[in-house]
PDB file of C-alpha atoms in Angstrom:
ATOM      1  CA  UNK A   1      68.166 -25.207 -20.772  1.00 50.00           C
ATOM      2  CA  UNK A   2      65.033 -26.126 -21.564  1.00 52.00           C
ATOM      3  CA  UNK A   3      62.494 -23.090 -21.846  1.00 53.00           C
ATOM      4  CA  UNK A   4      59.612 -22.855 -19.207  1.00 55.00           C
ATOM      5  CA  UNK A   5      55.820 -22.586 -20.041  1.00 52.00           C
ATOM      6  CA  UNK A   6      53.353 -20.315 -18.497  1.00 51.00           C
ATOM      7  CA  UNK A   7      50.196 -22.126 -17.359  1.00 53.00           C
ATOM      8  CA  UNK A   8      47.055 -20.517 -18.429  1.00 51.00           C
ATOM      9  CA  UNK A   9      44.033 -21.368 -15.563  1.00 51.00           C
ATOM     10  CA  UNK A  10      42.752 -18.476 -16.240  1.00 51.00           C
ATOM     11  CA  UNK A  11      41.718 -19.479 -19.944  1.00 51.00           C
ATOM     12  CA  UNK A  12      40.322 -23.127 -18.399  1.00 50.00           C
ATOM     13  CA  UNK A  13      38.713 -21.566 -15.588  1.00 52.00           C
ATOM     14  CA  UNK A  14      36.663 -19.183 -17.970  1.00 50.00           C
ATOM     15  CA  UNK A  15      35.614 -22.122 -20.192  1.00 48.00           C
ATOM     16  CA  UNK A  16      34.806 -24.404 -16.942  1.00 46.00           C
ATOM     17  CA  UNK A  17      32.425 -21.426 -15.847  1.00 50.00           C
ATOM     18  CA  UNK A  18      30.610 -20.975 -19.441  1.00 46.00           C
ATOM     19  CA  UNK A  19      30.316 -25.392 -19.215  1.00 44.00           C
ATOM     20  CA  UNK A  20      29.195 -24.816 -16.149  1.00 44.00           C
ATOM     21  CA  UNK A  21      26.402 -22.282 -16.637  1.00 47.00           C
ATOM     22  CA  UNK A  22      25.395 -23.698 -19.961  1.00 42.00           C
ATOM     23  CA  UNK A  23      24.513 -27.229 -18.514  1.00 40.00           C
ATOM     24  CA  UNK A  24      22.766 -25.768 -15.620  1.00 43.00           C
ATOM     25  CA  UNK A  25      20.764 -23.788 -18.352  1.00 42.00           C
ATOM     26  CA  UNK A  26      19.462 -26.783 -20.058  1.00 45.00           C
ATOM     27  CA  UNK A  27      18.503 -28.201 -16.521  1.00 43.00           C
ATOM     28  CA  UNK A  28      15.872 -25.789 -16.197  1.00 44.00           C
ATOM     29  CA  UNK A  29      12.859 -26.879 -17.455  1.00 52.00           C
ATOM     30  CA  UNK A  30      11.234 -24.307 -20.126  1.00 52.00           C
ATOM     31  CA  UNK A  31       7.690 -23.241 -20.158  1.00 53.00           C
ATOM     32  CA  UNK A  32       6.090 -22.306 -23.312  1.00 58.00           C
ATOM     33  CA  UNK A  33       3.473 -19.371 -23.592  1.00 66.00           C
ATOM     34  CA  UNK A  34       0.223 -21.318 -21.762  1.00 78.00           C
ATOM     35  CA  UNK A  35       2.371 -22.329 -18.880  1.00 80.00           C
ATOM     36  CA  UNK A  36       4.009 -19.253 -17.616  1.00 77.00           C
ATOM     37  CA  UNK A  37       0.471 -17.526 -18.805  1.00 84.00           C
ATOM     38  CA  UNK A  38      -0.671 -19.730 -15.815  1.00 88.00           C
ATOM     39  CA  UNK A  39       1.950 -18.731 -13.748  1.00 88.00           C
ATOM     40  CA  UNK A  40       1.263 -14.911 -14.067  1.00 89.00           C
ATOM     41  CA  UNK A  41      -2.884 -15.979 -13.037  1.00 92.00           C
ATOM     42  CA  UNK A  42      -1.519 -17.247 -10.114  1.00 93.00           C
ATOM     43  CA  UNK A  43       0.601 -14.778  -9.158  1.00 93.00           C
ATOM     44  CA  UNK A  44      -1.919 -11.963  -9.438  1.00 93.00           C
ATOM     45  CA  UNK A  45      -4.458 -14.563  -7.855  1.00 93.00           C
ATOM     46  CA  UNK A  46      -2.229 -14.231  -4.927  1.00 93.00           C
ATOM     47  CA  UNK A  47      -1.510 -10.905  -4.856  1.00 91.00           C
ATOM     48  CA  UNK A  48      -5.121  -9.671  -4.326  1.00 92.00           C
ATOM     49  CA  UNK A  49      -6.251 -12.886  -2.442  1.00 90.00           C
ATOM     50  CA  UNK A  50      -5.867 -10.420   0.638  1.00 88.00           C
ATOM     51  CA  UNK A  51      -8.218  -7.425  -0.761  1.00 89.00           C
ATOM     52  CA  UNK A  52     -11.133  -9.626  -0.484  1.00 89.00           C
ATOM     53  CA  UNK A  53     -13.437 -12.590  -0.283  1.00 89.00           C
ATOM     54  CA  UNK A  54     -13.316 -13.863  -4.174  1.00 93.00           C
ATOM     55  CA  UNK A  55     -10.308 -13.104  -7.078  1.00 94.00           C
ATOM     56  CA  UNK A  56     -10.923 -13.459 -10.727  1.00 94.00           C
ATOM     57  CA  UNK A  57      -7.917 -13.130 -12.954  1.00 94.00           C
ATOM     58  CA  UNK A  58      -8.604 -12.283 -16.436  1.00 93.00           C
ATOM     59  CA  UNK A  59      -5.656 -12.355 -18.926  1.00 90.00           C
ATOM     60  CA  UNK A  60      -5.255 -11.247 -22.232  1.00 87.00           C
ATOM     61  CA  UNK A  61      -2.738 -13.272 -23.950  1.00 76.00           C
ATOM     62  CA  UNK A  62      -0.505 -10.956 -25.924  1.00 73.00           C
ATOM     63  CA  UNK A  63      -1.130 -10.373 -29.848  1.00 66.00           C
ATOM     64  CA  UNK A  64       2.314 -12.155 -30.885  1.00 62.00           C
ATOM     65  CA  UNK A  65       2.765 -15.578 -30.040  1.00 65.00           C
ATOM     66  CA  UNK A  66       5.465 -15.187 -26.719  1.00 66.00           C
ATOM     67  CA  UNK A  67       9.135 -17.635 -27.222  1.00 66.00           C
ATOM     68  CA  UNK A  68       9.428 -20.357 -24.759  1.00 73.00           C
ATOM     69  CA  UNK A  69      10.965 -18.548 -21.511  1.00 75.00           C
ATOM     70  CA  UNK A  70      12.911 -20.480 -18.466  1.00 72.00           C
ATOM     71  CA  UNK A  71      12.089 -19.691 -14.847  1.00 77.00           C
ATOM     72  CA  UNK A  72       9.258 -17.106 -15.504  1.00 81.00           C
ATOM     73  CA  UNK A  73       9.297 -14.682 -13.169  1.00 86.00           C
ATOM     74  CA  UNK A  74       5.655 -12.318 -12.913  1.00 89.00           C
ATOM     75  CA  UNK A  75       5.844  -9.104 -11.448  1.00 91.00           C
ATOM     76  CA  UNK A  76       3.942  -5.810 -11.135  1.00 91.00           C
ATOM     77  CA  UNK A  77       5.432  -2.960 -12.938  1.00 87.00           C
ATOM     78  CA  UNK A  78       3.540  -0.693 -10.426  1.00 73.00           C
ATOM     79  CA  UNK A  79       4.128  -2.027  -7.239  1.00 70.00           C
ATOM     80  CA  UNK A  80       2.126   0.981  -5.322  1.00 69.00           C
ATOM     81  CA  UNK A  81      -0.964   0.843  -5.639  1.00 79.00           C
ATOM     82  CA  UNK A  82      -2.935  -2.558  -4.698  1.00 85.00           C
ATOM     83  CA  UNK A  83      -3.615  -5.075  -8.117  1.00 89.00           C
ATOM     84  CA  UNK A  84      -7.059  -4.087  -8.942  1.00 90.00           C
ATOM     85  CA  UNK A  85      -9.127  -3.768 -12.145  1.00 91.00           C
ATOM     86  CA  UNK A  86      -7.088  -3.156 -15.414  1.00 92.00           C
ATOM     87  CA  UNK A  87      -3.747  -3.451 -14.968  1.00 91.00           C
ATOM     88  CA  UNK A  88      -0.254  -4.688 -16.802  1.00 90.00           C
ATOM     89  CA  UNK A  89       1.658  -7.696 -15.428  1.00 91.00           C
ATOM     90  CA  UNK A  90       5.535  -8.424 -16.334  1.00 87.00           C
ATOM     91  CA  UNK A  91       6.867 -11.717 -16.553  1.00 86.00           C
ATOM     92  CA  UNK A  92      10.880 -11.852 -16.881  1.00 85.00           C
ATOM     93  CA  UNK A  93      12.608 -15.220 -18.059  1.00 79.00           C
ATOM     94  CA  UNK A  94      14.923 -15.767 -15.236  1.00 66.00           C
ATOM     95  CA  UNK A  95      18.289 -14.307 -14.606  1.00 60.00           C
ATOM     96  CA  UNK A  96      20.225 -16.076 -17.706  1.00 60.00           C
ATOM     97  CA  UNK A  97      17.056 -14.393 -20.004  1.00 57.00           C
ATOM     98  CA  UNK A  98      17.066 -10.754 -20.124  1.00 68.00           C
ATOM     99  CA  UNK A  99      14.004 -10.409 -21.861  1.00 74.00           C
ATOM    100  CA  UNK A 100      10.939  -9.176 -20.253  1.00 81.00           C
ATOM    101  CA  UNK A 101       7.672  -9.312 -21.878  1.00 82.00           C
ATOM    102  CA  UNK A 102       4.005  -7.263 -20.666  1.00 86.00           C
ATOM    103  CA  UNK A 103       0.620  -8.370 -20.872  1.00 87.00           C
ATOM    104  CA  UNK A 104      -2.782  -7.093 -20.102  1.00 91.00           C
ATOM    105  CA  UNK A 105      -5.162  -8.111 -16.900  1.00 93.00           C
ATOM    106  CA  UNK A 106      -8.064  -7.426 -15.273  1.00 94.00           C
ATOM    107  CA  UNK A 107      -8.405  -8.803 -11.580  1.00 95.00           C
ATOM    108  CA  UNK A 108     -11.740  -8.177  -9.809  1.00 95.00           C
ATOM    109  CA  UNK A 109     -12.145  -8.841  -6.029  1.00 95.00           C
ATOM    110  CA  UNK A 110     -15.488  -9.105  -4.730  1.00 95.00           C
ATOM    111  CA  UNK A 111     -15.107  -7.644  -1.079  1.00 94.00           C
ATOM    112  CA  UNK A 112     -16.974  -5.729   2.128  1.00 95.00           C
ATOM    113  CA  UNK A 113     -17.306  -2.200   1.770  1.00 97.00           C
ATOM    114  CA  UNK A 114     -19.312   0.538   4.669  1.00 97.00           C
ATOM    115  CA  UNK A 115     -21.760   2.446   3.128  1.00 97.00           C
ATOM    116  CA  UNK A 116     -24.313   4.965   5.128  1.00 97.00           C
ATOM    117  CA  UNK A 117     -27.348   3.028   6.339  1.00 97.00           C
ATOM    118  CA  UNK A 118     -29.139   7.174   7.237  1.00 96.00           C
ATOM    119  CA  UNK A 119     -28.720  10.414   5.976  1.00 97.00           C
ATOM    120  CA  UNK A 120     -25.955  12.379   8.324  1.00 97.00           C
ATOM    121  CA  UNK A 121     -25.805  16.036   9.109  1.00 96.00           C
ATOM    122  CA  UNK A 122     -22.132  17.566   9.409  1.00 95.00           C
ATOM    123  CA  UNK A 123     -20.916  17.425  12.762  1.00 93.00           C
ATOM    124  CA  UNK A 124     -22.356  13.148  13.439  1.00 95.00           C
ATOM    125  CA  UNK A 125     -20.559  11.230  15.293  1.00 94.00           C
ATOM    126  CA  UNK A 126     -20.620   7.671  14.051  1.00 96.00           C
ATOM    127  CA  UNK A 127     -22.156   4.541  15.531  1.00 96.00           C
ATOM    128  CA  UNK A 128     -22.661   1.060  14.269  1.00 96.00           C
ATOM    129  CA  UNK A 129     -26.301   2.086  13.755  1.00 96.00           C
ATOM    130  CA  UNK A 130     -24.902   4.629  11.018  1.00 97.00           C
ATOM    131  CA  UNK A 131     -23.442   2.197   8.897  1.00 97.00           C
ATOM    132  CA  UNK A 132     -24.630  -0.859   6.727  1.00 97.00           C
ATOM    133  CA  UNK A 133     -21.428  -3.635   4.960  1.00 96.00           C
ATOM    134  CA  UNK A 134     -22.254  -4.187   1.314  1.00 96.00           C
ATOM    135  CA  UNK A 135     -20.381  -7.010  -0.945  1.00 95.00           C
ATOM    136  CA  UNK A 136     -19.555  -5.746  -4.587  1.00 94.00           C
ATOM    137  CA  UNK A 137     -16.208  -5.454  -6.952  1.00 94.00           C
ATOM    138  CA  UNK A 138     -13.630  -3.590  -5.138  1.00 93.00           C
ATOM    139  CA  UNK A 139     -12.205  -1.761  -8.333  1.00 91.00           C
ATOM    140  CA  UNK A 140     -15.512   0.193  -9.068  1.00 93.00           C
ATOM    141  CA  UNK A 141     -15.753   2.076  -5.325  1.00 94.00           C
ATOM    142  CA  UNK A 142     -14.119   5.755  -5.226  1.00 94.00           C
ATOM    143  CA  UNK A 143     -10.785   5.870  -3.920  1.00 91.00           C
ATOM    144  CA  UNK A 144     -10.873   5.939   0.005  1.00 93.00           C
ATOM    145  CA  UNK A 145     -13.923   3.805   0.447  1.00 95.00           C
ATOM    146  CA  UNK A 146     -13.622   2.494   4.268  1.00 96.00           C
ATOM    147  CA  UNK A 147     -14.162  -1.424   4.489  1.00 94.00           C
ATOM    148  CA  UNK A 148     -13.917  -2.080   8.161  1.00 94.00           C
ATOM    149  CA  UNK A 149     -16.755  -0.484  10.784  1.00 96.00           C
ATOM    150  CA  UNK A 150     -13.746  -0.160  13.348  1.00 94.00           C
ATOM    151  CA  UNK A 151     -12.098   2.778  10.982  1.00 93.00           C
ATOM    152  CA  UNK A 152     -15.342   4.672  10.627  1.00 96.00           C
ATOM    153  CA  UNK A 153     -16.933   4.549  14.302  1.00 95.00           C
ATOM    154  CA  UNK A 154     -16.417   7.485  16.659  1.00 93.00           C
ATOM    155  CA  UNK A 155     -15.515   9.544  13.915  1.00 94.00           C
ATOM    156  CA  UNK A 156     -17.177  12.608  12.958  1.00 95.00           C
ATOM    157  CA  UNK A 157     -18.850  13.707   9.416  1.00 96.00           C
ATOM    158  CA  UNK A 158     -17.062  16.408   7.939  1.00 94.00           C
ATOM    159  CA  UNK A 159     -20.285  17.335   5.990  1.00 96.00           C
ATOM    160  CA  UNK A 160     -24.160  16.505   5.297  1.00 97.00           C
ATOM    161  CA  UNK A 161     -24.143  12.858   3.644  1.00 97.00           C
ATOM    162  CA  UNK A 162     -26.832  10.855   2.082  1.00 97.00           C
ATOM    163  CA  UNK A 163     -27.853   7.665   2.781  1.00 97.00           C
ATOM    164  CA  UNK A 164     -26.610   4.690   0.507  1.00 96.00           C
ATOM    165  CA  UNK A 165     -23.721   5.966  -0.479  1.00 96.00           C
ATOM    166  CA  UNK A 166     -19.454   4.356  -0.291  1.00 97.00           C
ATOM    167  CA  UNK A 167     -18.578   5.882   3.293  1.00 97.00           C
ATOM    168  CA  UNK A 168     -15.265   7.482   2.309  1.00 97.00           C
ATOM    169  CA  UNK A 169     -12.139   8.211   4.631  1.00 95.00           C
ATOM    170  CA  UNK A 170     -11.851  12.265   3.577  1.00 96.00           C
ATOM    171  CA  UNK A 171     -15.538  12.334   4.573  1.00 97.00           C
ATOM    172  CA  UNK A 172     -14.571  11.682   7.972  1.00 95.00           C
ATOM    173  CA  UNK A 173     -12.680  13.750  10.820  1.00 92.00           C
ATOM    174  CA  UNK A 174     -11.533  12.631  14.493  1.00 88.00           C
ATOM    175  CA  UNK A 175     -13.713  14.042  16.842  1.00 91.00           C
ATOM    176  CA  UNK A 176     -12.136  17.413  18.237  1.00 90.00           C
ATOM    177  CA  UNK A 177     -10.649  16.992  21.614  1.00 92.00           C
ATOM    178  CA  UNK A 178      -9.564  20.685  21.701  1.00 95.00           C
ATOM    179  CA  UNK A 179     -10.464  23.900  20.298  1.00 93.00           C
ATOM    180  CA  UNK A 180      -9.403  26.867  19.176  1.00 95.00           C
ATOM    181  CA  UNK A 181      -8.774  29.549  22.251  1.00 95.00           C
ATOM    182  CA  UNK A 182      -8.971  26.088  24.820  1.00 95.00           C
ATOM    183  CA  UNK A 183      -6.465  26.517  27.652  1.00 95.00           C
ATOM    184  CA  UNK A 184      -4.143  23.748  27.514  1.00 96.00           C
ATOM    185  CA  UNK A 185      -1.587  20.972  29.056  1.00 95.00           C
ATOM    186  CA  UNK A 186       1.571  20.496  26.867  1.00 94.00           C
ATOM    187  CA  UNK A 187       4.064  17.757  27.996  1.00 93.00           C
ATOM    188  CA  UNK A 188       7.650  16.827  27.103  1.00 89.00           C
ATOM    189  CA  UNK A 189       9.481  13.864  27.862  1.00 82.00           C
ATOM    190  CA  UNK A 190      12.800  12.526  27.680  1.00 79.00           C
ATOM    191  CA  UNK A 191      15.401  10.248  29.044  1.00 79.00           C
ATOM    192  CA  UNK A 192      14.790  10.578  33.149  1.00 78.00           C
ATOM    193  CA  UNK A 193      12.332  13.818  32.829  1.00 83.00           C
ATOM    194  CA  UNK A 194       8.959  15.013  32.276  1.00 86.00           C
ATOM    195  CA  UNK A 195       7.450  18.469  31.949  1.00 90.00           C
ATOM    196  CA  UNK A 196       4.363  20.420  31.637  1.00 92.00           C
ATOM    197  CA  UNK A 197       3.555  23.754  30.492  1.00 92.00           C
ATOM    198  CA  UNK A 198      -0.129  25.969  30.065  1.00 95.00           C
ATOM    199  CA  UNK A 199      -0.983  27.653  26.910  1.00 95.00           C
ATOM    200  CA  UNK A 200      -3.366  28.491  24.809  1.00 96.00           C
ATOM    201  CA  UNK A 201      -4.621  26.650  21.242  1.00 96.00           C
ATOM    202  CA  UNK A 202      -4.120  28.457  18.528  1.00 96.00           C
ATOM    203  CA  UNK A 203      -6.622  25.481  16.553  1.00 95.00           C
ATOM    204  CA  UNK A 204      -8.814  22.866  16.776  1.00 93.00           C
ATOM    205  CA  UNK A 205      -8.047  19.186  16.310  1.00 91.00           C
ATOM    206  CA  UNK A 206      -9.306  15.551  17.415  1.00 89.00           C
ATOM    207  CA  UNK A 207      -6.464  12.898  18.413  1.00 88.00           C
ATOM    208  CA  UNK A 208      -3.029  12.620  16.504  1.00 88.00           C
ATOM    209  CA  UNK A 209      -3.450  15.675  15.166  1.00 90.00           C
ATOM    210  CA  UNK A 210      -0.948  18.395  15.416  1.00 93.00           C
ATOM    211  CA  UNK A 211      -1.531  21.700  16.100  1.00 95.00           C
ATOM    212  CA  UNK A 212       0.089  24.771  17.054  1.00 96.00           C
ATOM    213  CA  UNK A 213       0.428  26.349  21.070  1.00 96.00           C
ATOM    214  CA  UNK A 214       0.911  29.869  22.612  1.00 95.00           C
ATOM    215  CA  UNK A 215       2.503  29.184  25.752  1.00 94.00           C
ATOM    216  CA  UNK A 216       2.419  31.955  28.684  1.00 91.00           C
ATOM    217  CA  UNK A 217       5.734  33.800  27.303  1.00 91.00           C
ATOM    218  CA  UNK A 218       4.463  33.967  23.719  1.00 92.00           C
ATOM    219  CA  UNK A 219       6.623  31.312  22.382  1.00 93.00           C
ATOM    220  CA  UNK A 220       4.376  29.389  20.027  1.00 95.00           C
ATOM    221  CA  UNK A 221       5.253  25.196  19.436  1.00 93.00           C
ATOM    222  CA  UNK A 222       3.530  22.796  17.645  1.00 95.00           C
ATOM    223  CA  UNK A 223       2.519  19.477  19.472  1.00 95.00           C
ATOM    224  CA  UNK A 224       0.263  16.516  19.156  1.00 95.00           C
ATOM    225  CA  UNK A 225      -3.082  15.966  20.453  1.00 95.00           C
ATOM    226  CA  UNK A 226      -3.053  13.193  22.785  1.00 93.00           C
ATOM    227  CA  UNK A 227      -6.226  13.623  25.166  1.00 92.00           C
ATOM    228  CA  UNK A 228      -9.104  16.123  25.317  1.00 93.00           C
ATOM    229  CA  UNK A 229      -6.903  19.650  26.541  1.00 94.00           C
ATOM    230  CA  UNK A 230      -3.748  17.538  26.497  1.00 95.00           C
ATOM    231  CA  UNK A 231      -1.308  18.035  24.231  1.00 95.00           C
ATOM    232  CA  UNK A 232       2.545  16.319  23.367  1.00 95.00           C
ATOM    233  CA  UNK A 233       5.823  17.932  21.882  1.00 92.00           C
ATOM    234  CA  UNK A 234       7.450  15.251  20.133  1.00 83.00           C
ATOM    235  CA  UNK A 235      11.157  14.875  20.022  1.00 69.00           C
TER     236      UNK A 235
END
């Protein structure tokens, strides 16, 4: 009786695969150091193109010379905060290249920023008449610098400010709708019912704000301003 043999596919399928990925490999094309450079400008090019009216990239090509790399891939090692000023950039060589490699930028957007057009006393309540757009590189304003009139108007100086200055969001308060001591309207809602209480504010606040309530039996609860003397509990 003649013995039988024992196919191995598993063997072939594993050498197959490697064929497989290898000649897919050399299909990719393979950039050398000025081309994925390139491609790392324009990904950071696009990546603040949103921040602003102008982008300038500025890269600073790495002391050693890079190795040729397949599919570059840039990214931002942090992701957080928006690409602005001096920053590093990542570029990985595709999924069959573990190797990353890190190089130096600088992006600068030139964008519209609010700055006070008067001097304001504490306590102002902001109109357009208050404020005056300036153009200049984004990077260089303090943190919190307000861009857009709409997020500064109707809101209420939390101290004196001079004029000329960045208008800055921590500067700023919602006007109060209710104050301390206030008697107030609380409301809950749910699925197929609505009710109201009376209390008493136990702070001031402007809209969104949460603050806390004593209502007529001394139970204290902490709901959302929604309306001058009108308050929410939230679910």
């Amino acid at each position: 009786m003649t013995p039988r043999t024992t196919p191995r596919p598993r063997r072939t399928t594993l050498l197959a695969s490697c064929l497989a990925m290898l000649l897919c490999a050399q299909a990719l094309p393979v950039f050398g150091q000025e081309e994925w450079l390139e491609r790392a400008r324009a990904f950071l090019t696009q990546q603040a193109s949103g921040l602003g009216d102008d982008v300038e990239v500025t890269l600073y090509p790495p002391g050693a010379h890079f190795p040729e790399c397949r599919q570059p891939e840039p990214f931002l090692p942090a992701s957080s905060r928006p690409p602005l000023g001096r920053l590093s950039v990542g570029v990985k060589c595709g999924e069959t290249d573990r190797r990353t490699r890190y190089l130096q930028a600088e992006v600068v957007v030139i964008g519209r920023y609010l700055e006070t057009a008067t001097a304001l006393e504490a306590g102002e309540r902001l109109t357009l008449a208050h404020l005056a757009e300036r153009r200049g590189e984004l990077h260089r304003l303090p943190h919190g610098t307000l861009r857009a009139p709409q997020a500064a108007i109707g809101q209420v100086t939390r101290r004196p400010l001079a004029a000329g200055r960045p208008l800055l969001s921590h500067q700023l308060r919602a006007p109060r709708l209710v104050d301390r001591g206030d008697r107030v309207t609380l409301e809950a809602r749910g699925d197929g019912f609505r009710v109201t209480r009376k209390g008493e504010a136990l702070a001031p606040g402007g809209r969104g704000e949460r603050i806390r309530v004593r209502l007529e039996d001394r139970r204290i609860l902490e709901a959302r301003i929604v309306g001058p003397g009108r308050l929410v509990v939230d679910n």
